[in-house]
Structure formats: structure tokens, C-alpha cells
CSV table of C-alpha atoms in Angstrom, one decimal:
chain,number,residue,atom,x,y,z
X,1,MET,CA,-3.2,-27.9,-41.4
X,2,ARG,CA,-4.3,-28.5,-37.7
X,3,ASN,CA,-2.9,-25.1,-36.6
X,4,ALA,CA,-4.2,-23.1,-39.4
X,5,THR,CA,-6.6,-20.2,-38.3
X,6,LEU,CA,-9.8,-18.9,-39.8
X,7,ARG,CA,-8.1,-15.6,-40.4
X,8,GLN,CA,-5.3,-17.2,-42.4
X,9,LEU,CA,-7.9,-19.0,-44.6
X,10,LYS,CA,-9.8,-15.9,-45.2
X,11,THR,CA,-6.7,-14.2,-46.2
X,12,PHE,CA,-5.7,-17.1,-48.4
X,13,GLU,CA,-9.3,-17.0,-50.1
X,14,THR,CA,-9.1,-13.3,-50.6
X,15,VAL,CA,-5.7,-13.3,-52.1
X,16,ALA,CA,-6.9,-16.3,-54.3
X,17,ARG,CA,-10.0,-14.6,-55.6
X,18,HIS,CA,-8.1,-11.4,-56.6
X,19,LEU,CA,-4.8,-13.1,-57.6
X,20,SER,CA,-3.3,-10.0,-56.1
X,21,PHE,CA,-1.7,-9.4,-52.6
X,22,SER,CA,-2.4,-5.7,-52.8
X,23,ARG,CA,-6.0,-5.9,-53.7
X,24,ALA,CA,-6.5,-8.4,-50.8
X,25,ALA,CA,-4.8,-6.1,-48.4
X,26,GLU,CA,-7.2,-3.4,-49.6
X,27,GLU,CA,-10.4,-5.6,-49.1
X,28,LEU,CA,-9.2,-6.9,-45.8
X,29,HIS,CA,-8.0,-3.5,-44.4
X,30,LEU,CA,-4.5,-4.9,-43.9
X,31,THR,CA,-1.2,-4.0,-45.0
X,32,GLN,CA,0.5,-5.9,-47.9
X,33,PRO,CA,3.3,-7.1,-45.5
X,34,ALA,CA,0.4,-8.5,-43.0
X,35,VAL,CA,-1.3,-10.6,-45.8
X,36,SER,CA,2.1,-11.9,-46.9
X,37,THR,CA,2.9,-12.9,-43.5
X,38,GLN,CA,-0.6,-14.7,-43.0
X,39,ILE,CA,0.0,-16.5,-46.4
X,40,ARG,CA,3.8,-17.6,-45.2
X,41,THR,CA,2.3,-18.8,-41.8
X,42,LEU,CA,-0.5,-20.8,-43.7
X,43,GLU,CA,2.0,-22.3,-46.1
X,44,GLY,CA,4.1,-23.3,-43.0
X,45,HIS,CA,1.1,-25.2,-41.7
X,46,VAL,CA,0.2,-26.8,-44.9
X,47,GLY,CA,3.8,-27.7,-45.8
X,48,ALA,CA,3.4,-26.4,-49.4
X,49,THR,CA,3.6,-23.2,-51.4
X,50,LEU,CA,0.2,-21.8,-52.3
X,51,PHE,CA,1.1,-18.9,-54.8
X,52,GLU,CA,3.7,-18.5,-57.2
X,53,GLN,CA,4.8,-15.2,-59.1
X,54,LEU,CA,5.5,-15.3,-62.8
X,55,GLY,CA,6.5,-11.8,-64.1
X,56,LYS,CA,4.1,-9.5,-62.2
X,57,LYS,CA,1.2,-12.0,-62.1
X,58,THR,CA,0.3,-14.1,-59.1
X,59,PHE,CA,-1.0,-17.6,-59.7
X,60,LEU,CA,-2.2,-20.4,-57.5
X,61,THR,CA,0.0,-23.4,-57.2
X,62,GLN,CA,-1.6,-26.9,-57.7
X,63,ALA,CA,-1.6,-27.0,-53.8
X,64,GLY,CA,-3.3,-23.8,-53.6
X,65,ALA,CA,-5.9,-24.7,-56.1
X,66,GLU,CA,-6.8,-27.8,-54.1
X,67,LEU,CA,-6.8,-26.0,-50.9
X,68,LEU,CA,-9.2,-23.4,-52.2
X,69,PRO,CA,-12.6,-25.1,-52.2
X,70,PHE,CA,-11.8,-26.6,-48.7
X,71,SER,CA,-11.2,-23.2,-47.5
X,72,ARG,CA,-14.3,-21.6,-49.0
X,73,ALA,CA,-16.3,-24.5,-47.4
X,74,ILE,CA,-14.8,-23.8,-43.9
X,75,ILE,CA,-15.5,-20.1,-44.1
X,76,GLN,CA,-18.9,-20.7,-45.3
X,77,GLN,CA,-19.5,-23.1,-42.3
X,78,PHE,CA,-18.5,-20.4,-40.0
X,79,GLU,CA,-20.7,-17.8,-41.6
X,80,ASP,CA,-23.6,-20.2,-41.4
X,81,ALA,CA,-22.9,-20.5,-37.7
X,82,GLU,CA,-22.8,-16.9,-37.2
X,83,ALA,CA,-26.1,-16.5,-39.0
X,84,ALA,CA,-27.6,-19.1,-36.9
X,85,MET,CA,-26.2,-17.5,-33.6
X,86,ALA,CA,-27.6,-14.1,-34.8
X,87,GLN,CA,-31.0,-15.4,-34.7
X,88,HIS,CA,-30.6,-15.7,-30.9
X,89,ARG,CA,-29.0,-12.1,-30.6
X,90,GLY,CA,-32.1,-10.4,-32.3
X,91,ILE,CA,-32.0,-7.1,-34.0
X,92,SER,CA,-30.2,-5.0,-31.5
X,93,GLY,CA,-27.2,-7.2,-30.9
X,94,GLY,CA,-26.7,-7.7,-34.7
X,95,ARG,CA,-24.3,-6.4,-37.3
X,96,LEU,CA,-25.8,-4.9,-40.4
X,97,ASP,CA,-23.9,-5.6,-43.7
X,98,VAL,CA,-25.0,-3.7,-46.8
X,99,ALA,CA,-23.4,-3.1,-50.3
X,100,VAL,CA,-24.6,-0.3,-52.5
X,101,ILE,CA,-23.7,1.0,-56.0
X,102,SER,CA,-21.9,4.3,-55.9
X,103,ALA,CA,-24.9,6.5,-56.6
X,104,GLY,CA,-26.3,5.2,-53.3
X,105,ASP,CA,-23.5,6.7,-51.2
X,106,TYR,CA,-25.1,9.9,-51.4
X,107,PHE,CA,-27.8,9.1,-49.0
X,108,PHE,CA,-27.5,5.5,-47.8
X,109,PRO,CA,-25.5,6.4,-44.6
X,110,GLN,CA,-28.4,8.6,-43.5
X,111,LEU,CA,-30.7,5.7,-44.1
X,112,MET,CA,-28.7,3.2,-42.1
X,113,VAL,CA,-28.3,5.7,-39.2
X,114,ALA,CA,-32.1,6.2,-39.3
X,115,PHE,CA,-32.6,2.5,-38.9
X,116,ALA,CA,-30.1,2.2,-36.2
X,117,ARG,CA,-31.9,5.0,-34.2
X,118,ARG,CA,-34.9,2.7,-34.1
X,119,HIS,CA,-32.7,-0.1,-33.0
X,120,PRO,CA,-29.9,0.8,-30.6
X,121,GLY,CA,-27.0,-1.5,-30.6
X,122,VAL,CA,-26.9,-2.3,-34.2
X,123,GLN,CA,-23.4,-2.4,-35.8
X,124,LEU,CA,-23.4,-0.9,-39.2
X,125,ASN,CA,-21.2,-1.8,-42.1
X,126,LEU,CA,-21.6,-0.2,-45.6
X,127,THR,CA,-19.4,-0.8,-48.6
X,128,VAL,CA,-19.8,1.0,-51.8
X,129,HIS,CA,-19.0,-0.8,-55.4
X,130,ASN,CA,-19.5,-0.6,-58.9
X,131,ARG,CA,-21.9,-3.0,-60.5
X,132,GLU,CA,-19.5,-5.7,-61.2
X,133,GLU,CA,-18.0,-5.5,-57.7
X,134,LEU,CA,-21.4,-5.5,-56.2
X,135,LEU,CA,-22.4,-8.7,-58.0
X,136,GLY,CA,-19.1,-10.4,-56.7
X,137,GLN,CA,-20.0,-9.4,-53.2
X,138,LEU,CA,-23.5,-11.1,-53.5
X,139,ALA,CA,-22.0,-14.3,-55.3
X,140,ALA,CA,-19.3,-14.5,-52.7
X,141,ASN,CA,-21.7,-14.0,-49.8
X,142,ARG,CA,-19.7,-11.2,-48.4
X,143,THR,CA,-22.7,-8.8,-48.0
X,144,ASP,CA,-26.4,-9.7,-46.4
X,145,LEU,CA,-28.3,-7.2,-48.7
X,146,ALA,CA,-27.2,-5.3,-51.9
X,147,VAL,CA,-28.9,-2.0,-53.2
X,148,MET,CA,-28.8,-1.5,-56.8
X,149,VAL,CA,-30.7,-0.4,-60.0
X,150,ARG,CA,-30.1,-3.3,-62.0
X,151,PRO,CA,-30.4,-6.7,-60.0
X,152,PRO,CA,-29.3,-10.1,-61.3
X,153,SER,CA,-32.1,-12.0,-63.0
X,154,HIS,CA,-31.2,-15.4,-61.2
X,155,ASP,CA,-30.8,-16.8,-57.8
X,156,THR,CA,-31.7,-13.6,-55.9
X,157,GLN,CA,-34.8,-12.0,-54.3
X,158,ASN,CA,-35.1,-8.5,-55.7
X,159,ASP,CA,-37.6,-5.9,-54.3
X,160,ALA,CA,-38.1,-2.3,-55.5
X,161,PHE,CA,-38.3,0.1,-52.9
X,162,ALA,CA,-37.9,3.7,-54.2
X,163,PRO,CA,-38.1,5.4,-57.7
X,164,HIS,CA,-34.6,6.2,-59.1
X,165,PRO,CA,-34.6,9.0,-61.8
X,166,TYR,CA,-31.8,9.6,-64.2
X,167,VAL,CA,-31.4,13.1,-65.9
X,168,ILE,CA,-29.0,14.8,-68.3
X,169,VAL,CA,-27.0,17.6,-66.8
X,170,ALA,CA,-24.7,20.4,-68.2
X,171,ALA,CA,-22.7,23.4,-67.1
X,172,PRO,CA,-25.1,26.6,-66.9
X,173,GLN,CA,-23.0,28.1,-69.9
X,174,HIS,CA,-23.5,25.0,-72.2
X,175,PRO,CA,-25.4,25.9,-75.5
X,176,LEU,CA,-28.2,23.5,-74.7
X,177,ALA,CA,-28.9,25.1,-71.2
X,178,GLU,CA,-31.0,28.0,-72.5
X,179,VAL,CA,-33.8,28.9,-70.0
X,180,GLY,CA,-37.3,28.0,-71.3
X,181,ARG,CA,-36.3,26.1,-74.3
X,182,GLU,CA,-38.4,23.2,-75.7
X,183,PRO,CA,-37.5,19.6,-75.0
X,184,ILE,CA,-34.3,18.6,-76.7
X,185,ALA,CA,-34.6,15.6,-79.1
X,186,LEU,CA,-32.2,12.7,-78.6
X,187,ARG,CA,-30.7,13.4,-82.1
X,188,GLU,CA,-29.6,16.8,-81.2
X,189,LEU,CA,-28.4,15.7,-77.8
X,190,VAL,CA,-26.0,13.0,-79.3
X,191,ARG,CA,-24.2,15.7,-81.4
X,192,HIS,CA,-22.6,17.0,-78.1
X,193,PRO,CA,-19.7,15.4,-76.1
X,194,PHE,CA,-20.6,13.4,-73.0
X,195,VAL,CA,-18.7,12.5,-69.9
X,196,VAL,CA,-19.9,8.9,-69.0
X,197,ARG,CA,-19.4,6.1,-66.4
X,198,GLU,CA,-17.5,3.2,-67.2
X,199,ARG,CA,-19.2,0.5,-69.6
X,200,GLY,CA,-20.6,-2.2,-67.4
X,201,SER,CA,-21.6,0.0,-64.5
X,202,ASP,CA,-25.3,0.5,-63.6
X,203,THR,CA,-25.3,4.0,-65.0
X,204,TRP,CA,-23.9,2.8,-68.3
X,205,HIS,CA,-26.7,0.1,-68.7
X,206,SER,CA,-29.3,2.9,-67.7
X,207,MET,CA,-27.9,4.9,-70.6
X,208,GLU,CA,-28.4,2.0,-72.9
X,209,ASP,CA,-32.0,2.0,-72.0
X,210,ALA,CA,-32.4,5.6,-72.3
X,211,PHE,CA,-30.5,6.1,-75.7
X,212,GLY,CA,-31.4,2.8,-77.4
X,213,PRO,CA,-29.8,2.5,-80.8
X,214,ARG,CA,-28.5,6.2,-80.6
X,215,LEU,CA,-26.1,5.3,-77.9
X,216,ALA,CA,-23.7,4.3,-80.8
X,217,GLU,CA,-23.7,7.8,-81.9
X,218,LEU,CA,-22.9,9.1,-78.5
X,219,GLN,CA,-19.5,11.3,-78.6
X,220,VAL,CA,-17.7,10.2,-75.4
X,221,ALA,CA,-15.3,12.8,-74.4
X,222,MET,CA,-14.1,11.0,-71.2
X,223,GLU,CA,-15.0,7.7,-69.6
X,224,ILE,CA,-14.7,8.0,-65.6
X,225,LYS,CA,-15.4,5.6,-62.9
X,226,SER,CA,-16.3,8.3,-60.3
X,227,THR,CA,-19.4,10.2,-60.2
X,228,GLU,CA,-18.0,13.0,-58.4
X,229,THR,CA,-15.3,13.3,-61.1
X,230,ILE,CA,-17.9,13.3,-63.7
X,231,LYS,CA,-19.8,16.1,-62.1
X,232,GLN,CA,-16.6,18.3,-61.9
X,233,ALA,CA,-15.9,17.5,-65.6
X,234,VAL,CA,-19.3,18.5,-66.7
X,235,ILE,CA,-19.1,21.7,-64.6
X,236,ALA,CA,-15.8,22.5,-66.3
X,237,GLY,CA,-17.5,22.3,-69.6
X,238,ILE,CA,-15.9,19.1,-71.0
X,239,GLY,CA,-19.3,17.7,-71.9
X,240,LEU,CA,-22.7,16.7,-70.9
X,241,GLY,CA,-23.5,14.1,-68.2
X,242,PHE,CA,-26.0,11.4,-67.6
X,243,LEU,CA,-26.4,11.0,-63.9
X,244,SER,CA,-28.8,9.7,-61.1
X,245,ALA,CA,-30.9,12.7,-60.0
X,246,HIS,CA,-30.1,11.5,-56.5
X,247,THR,CA,-26.3,12.5,-56.9
X,248,ILE,CA,-26.7,16.1,-58.3
X,249,GLY,CA,-29.2,17.9,-56.0
X,250,ARG,CA,-26.5,20.1,-54.1
X,251,GLU,CA,-24.9,21.2,-57.5
X,252,VAL,CA,-28.2,22.1,-59.0
X,253,ALA,CA,-29.2,24.0,-56.0
X,254,ALA,CA,-26.0,25.9,-56.0
X,255,GLY,CA,-26.4,26.7,-59.8
X,256,SER,CA,-23.2,24.9,-61.0
X,257,LEU,CA,-25.2,22.1,-62.8
X,258,VAL,CA,-28.5,22.5,-64.8
X,259,VAL,CA,-30.9,19.6,-65.6
X,260,LEU,CA,-31.7,19.7,-69.5
X,261,PRO,CA,-35.2,19.3,-70.7
X,262,VAL,CA,-34.8,16.3,-72.9
X,263,GLU,CA,-37.5,14.3,-74.6
X,264,ARG,CA,-38.3,10.9,-72.5
X,265,PHE,CA,-36.4,12.3,-69.5
X,266,PRO,CA,-36.1,11.8,-66.7
X,267,LEU,CA,-35.5,8.2,-67.2
X,268,MET,CA,-37.5,6.6,-64.3
X,269,LEU,CA,-36.0,3.3,-62.9
X,270,ASN,CA,-36.0,1.9,-59.3
X,271,TRP,CA,-33.8,1.2,-56.4
X,272,TYR,CA,-33.8,-2.5,-55.4
X,273,VAL,CA,-33.0,-4.3,-52.2
X,274,VAL,CA,-31.4,-7.6,-53.3
X,275,HIS,CA,-30.2,-10.9,-51.4
X,276,ARG,CA,-29.4,-14.4,-52.3
X,277,ARG,CA,-32.5,-16.3,-52.5
X,278,GLU,CA,-31.3,-19.2,-50.5
X,279,LYS,CA,-29.8,-17.1,-47.9
X,280,ARG,CA,-31.0,-17.0,-44.3
X,281,LEU,CA,-31.1,-13.3,-43.5
X,282,PRO,CA,-29.9,-12.3,-39.8
X,283,PRO,CA,-32.8,-10.6,-37.9
X,284,VAL,CA,-31.1,-7.3,-38.3
X,285,ALA,CA,-30.8,-7.6,-42.2
X,286,SER,CA,-34.5,-8.8,-42.5
X,287,ALA,CA,-35.5,-5.9,-40.4
X,288,PHE,CA,-33.6,-3.4,-42.5
X,289,ARG,CA,-35.0,-4.8,-45.7
X,290,GLN,CA,-38.5,-4.3,-44.4
X,291,PHE,CA,-37.6,-0.8,-43.3
X,292,LEU,CA,-36.5,-0.1,-47.0
X,293,LEU,CA,-39.7,-1.6,-48.4
X,294,ASP,CA,-41.9,0.5,-45.9
X,295,ASP,CA,-40.0,3.7,-45.6
X,296,GLY,CA,-37.1,3.8,-48.1
X,297,ALA,CA,-38.9,5.9,-50.6
X,298,GLU,CA,-39.9,8.5,-48.1
X,299,TRP,CA,-36.5,8.9,-46.6
X,300,ILE,CA,-34.9,9.2,-49.9
X,301,GLY,CA,-37.3,12.0,-50.9
X,302,ARG,CA,-36.7,13.6,-47.6
X,303,LEU,CA,-32.8,13.4,-47.9
X,304,ILE,CA,-32.2,14.2,-51.4
X,305,PRO,CA,-32.7,17.9,-52.6
X,306,THR,CA,-34.9,18.3,-55.6
X,307,ALA,CA,-32.9,18.1,-59.0
X,308,GLY,CA,-35.0,19.4,-61.5
């Protein structure tokens, strides 16, 4: 173990977390052979096999299971040391790690660039996830800040910084897309097919709020993990869409999507900036959090075309 490196331990922890060499390679931005090489080298230092393959599934061996908590503790010690040293570098020398739900990738890069212009020298790192993945990023301490609609209820500091409206969209030729019509009742809306985000996503949970018991009556034509693909499916006439108004401004402006007048819509929620309550935020993350609380709503309003 004496010659094991931090990189090898991080690679081992990532494979152990996913129980997949290919997914670990994706997360680490390495090739799968490079991940396998790191694991084989670590196994040589340890003197034991850390993973075993049974059929198509990867499992930790007993040695791997025993090594995992030690590896995580060592990685955490290095991250704590990095956070402590970051206090001495200040904002301009820091690295900003932010993870957002997929609806945020329509404007969040511009927000980060606006912040970086105020603080030259900041390194930016933005990752985009669905809700389950984002919660995993927080739990594993792989991001300083998370931006989402539905923050966890325990062990995190959650601060709303901007309104986040959801709307019902349709192709212009859809029978409900009549200009000047009265607000559409939910009982009428659910008679039409929908293209929806996957269950468990922030968008799906927002639909639960919006539709209540009538969600069970919804005709789901397609369930898709990509907001972009949902928009294209709605434009093609496959069904209606329930989407963040912050993701559809260009299509509405171009006339390829229309926002339907539906009773109790738009559904008004909030964007939250979230971090683990016990985490000592580096100066750059603390400054960016304050930037969102002070100016986030104004910047989003400026960046997102009106979708209504």
C-alpha cells in the first residue's frame, strides 16, 4: 500500500461506487483501459484482487470492501486539506465547482462567466445532472454547490435565489393551441398525450405538484431523459410537454412551440443554491453563492427570453 497514489485510490473509489469500469471512466474523463490499468496497479500495491466479474456484473471482493472506507477517508482528508489551503488563495486563485439540474444548462454557463468577469483567475467547473445524480454529487462531496428546484430536506443549507416557472407547451398545430381561448382545465388537459421527463427527476416531481391526483390520469406517450428531445417530440406533435419556462424561450420566440393557457399555470417554484451544512465552502464558492443570492434572479431574467 505504501506506493499507492491518490489517483489510484480515487479511481478505485469511483469504480466501487458505480460498480462499473465504463461509468467510472466516464466520470473521470479517462478511457476504460486507463481505469483498468490504475486498478491493476493498485491491486499490485495491495497484494489482493479488489473486484471480481460475475457474468456481466462487477462486484467488490472482500479485500475491496475493506479498502473502500479507508480510501474514502484518505480522499476526504486531501479534499479537506485543499479546502483549507484554498482559504489562503482567496477568490481569484480558486476553482469553482458547481453542479446543476439539466434545466440549468440553458443559462448557468453565462451566470458563471458573469461571476468570473468580476473575479479574474477563477477556474470554472460546471457539471449537469438529473436530480438523483445531483444528490449523489452532494452526498459524495464531489461538488461545492448544487443548483436545483427541489433541495434535500436534511443536512443541507438550501437558499432560494430566483423564481422558476413551469408551463405546458404544445406544437402550434395542436388542437389546444387556439389563439385567445379560455384557460384550459386540468381535466381537459389530461385527455391528451404527454411527453414527460423520467420519474424521479425534478421536472417529474414538479408535475406531481401541478397535477395532484390527476397525474394518475395522464396519458404518457413517451418518457425521455433529455429536455431537448422532449421539445423536439412536442414540436413533432407526439404530445404536450410540461417544461421549465427557462428552457423553451427560443422555441417560443421562433413559433415552433406555444405556451398553453392552463388553469393554475405557470407553476411557480424556485431555484435553490444548496451545499452540505457542515461543509466549509472555499472562498470562491462562498462568493458565488452570494452572487446568486444577490444577482441571480436579475441575471436569469436578463438571459432567458420570455416564454409566455
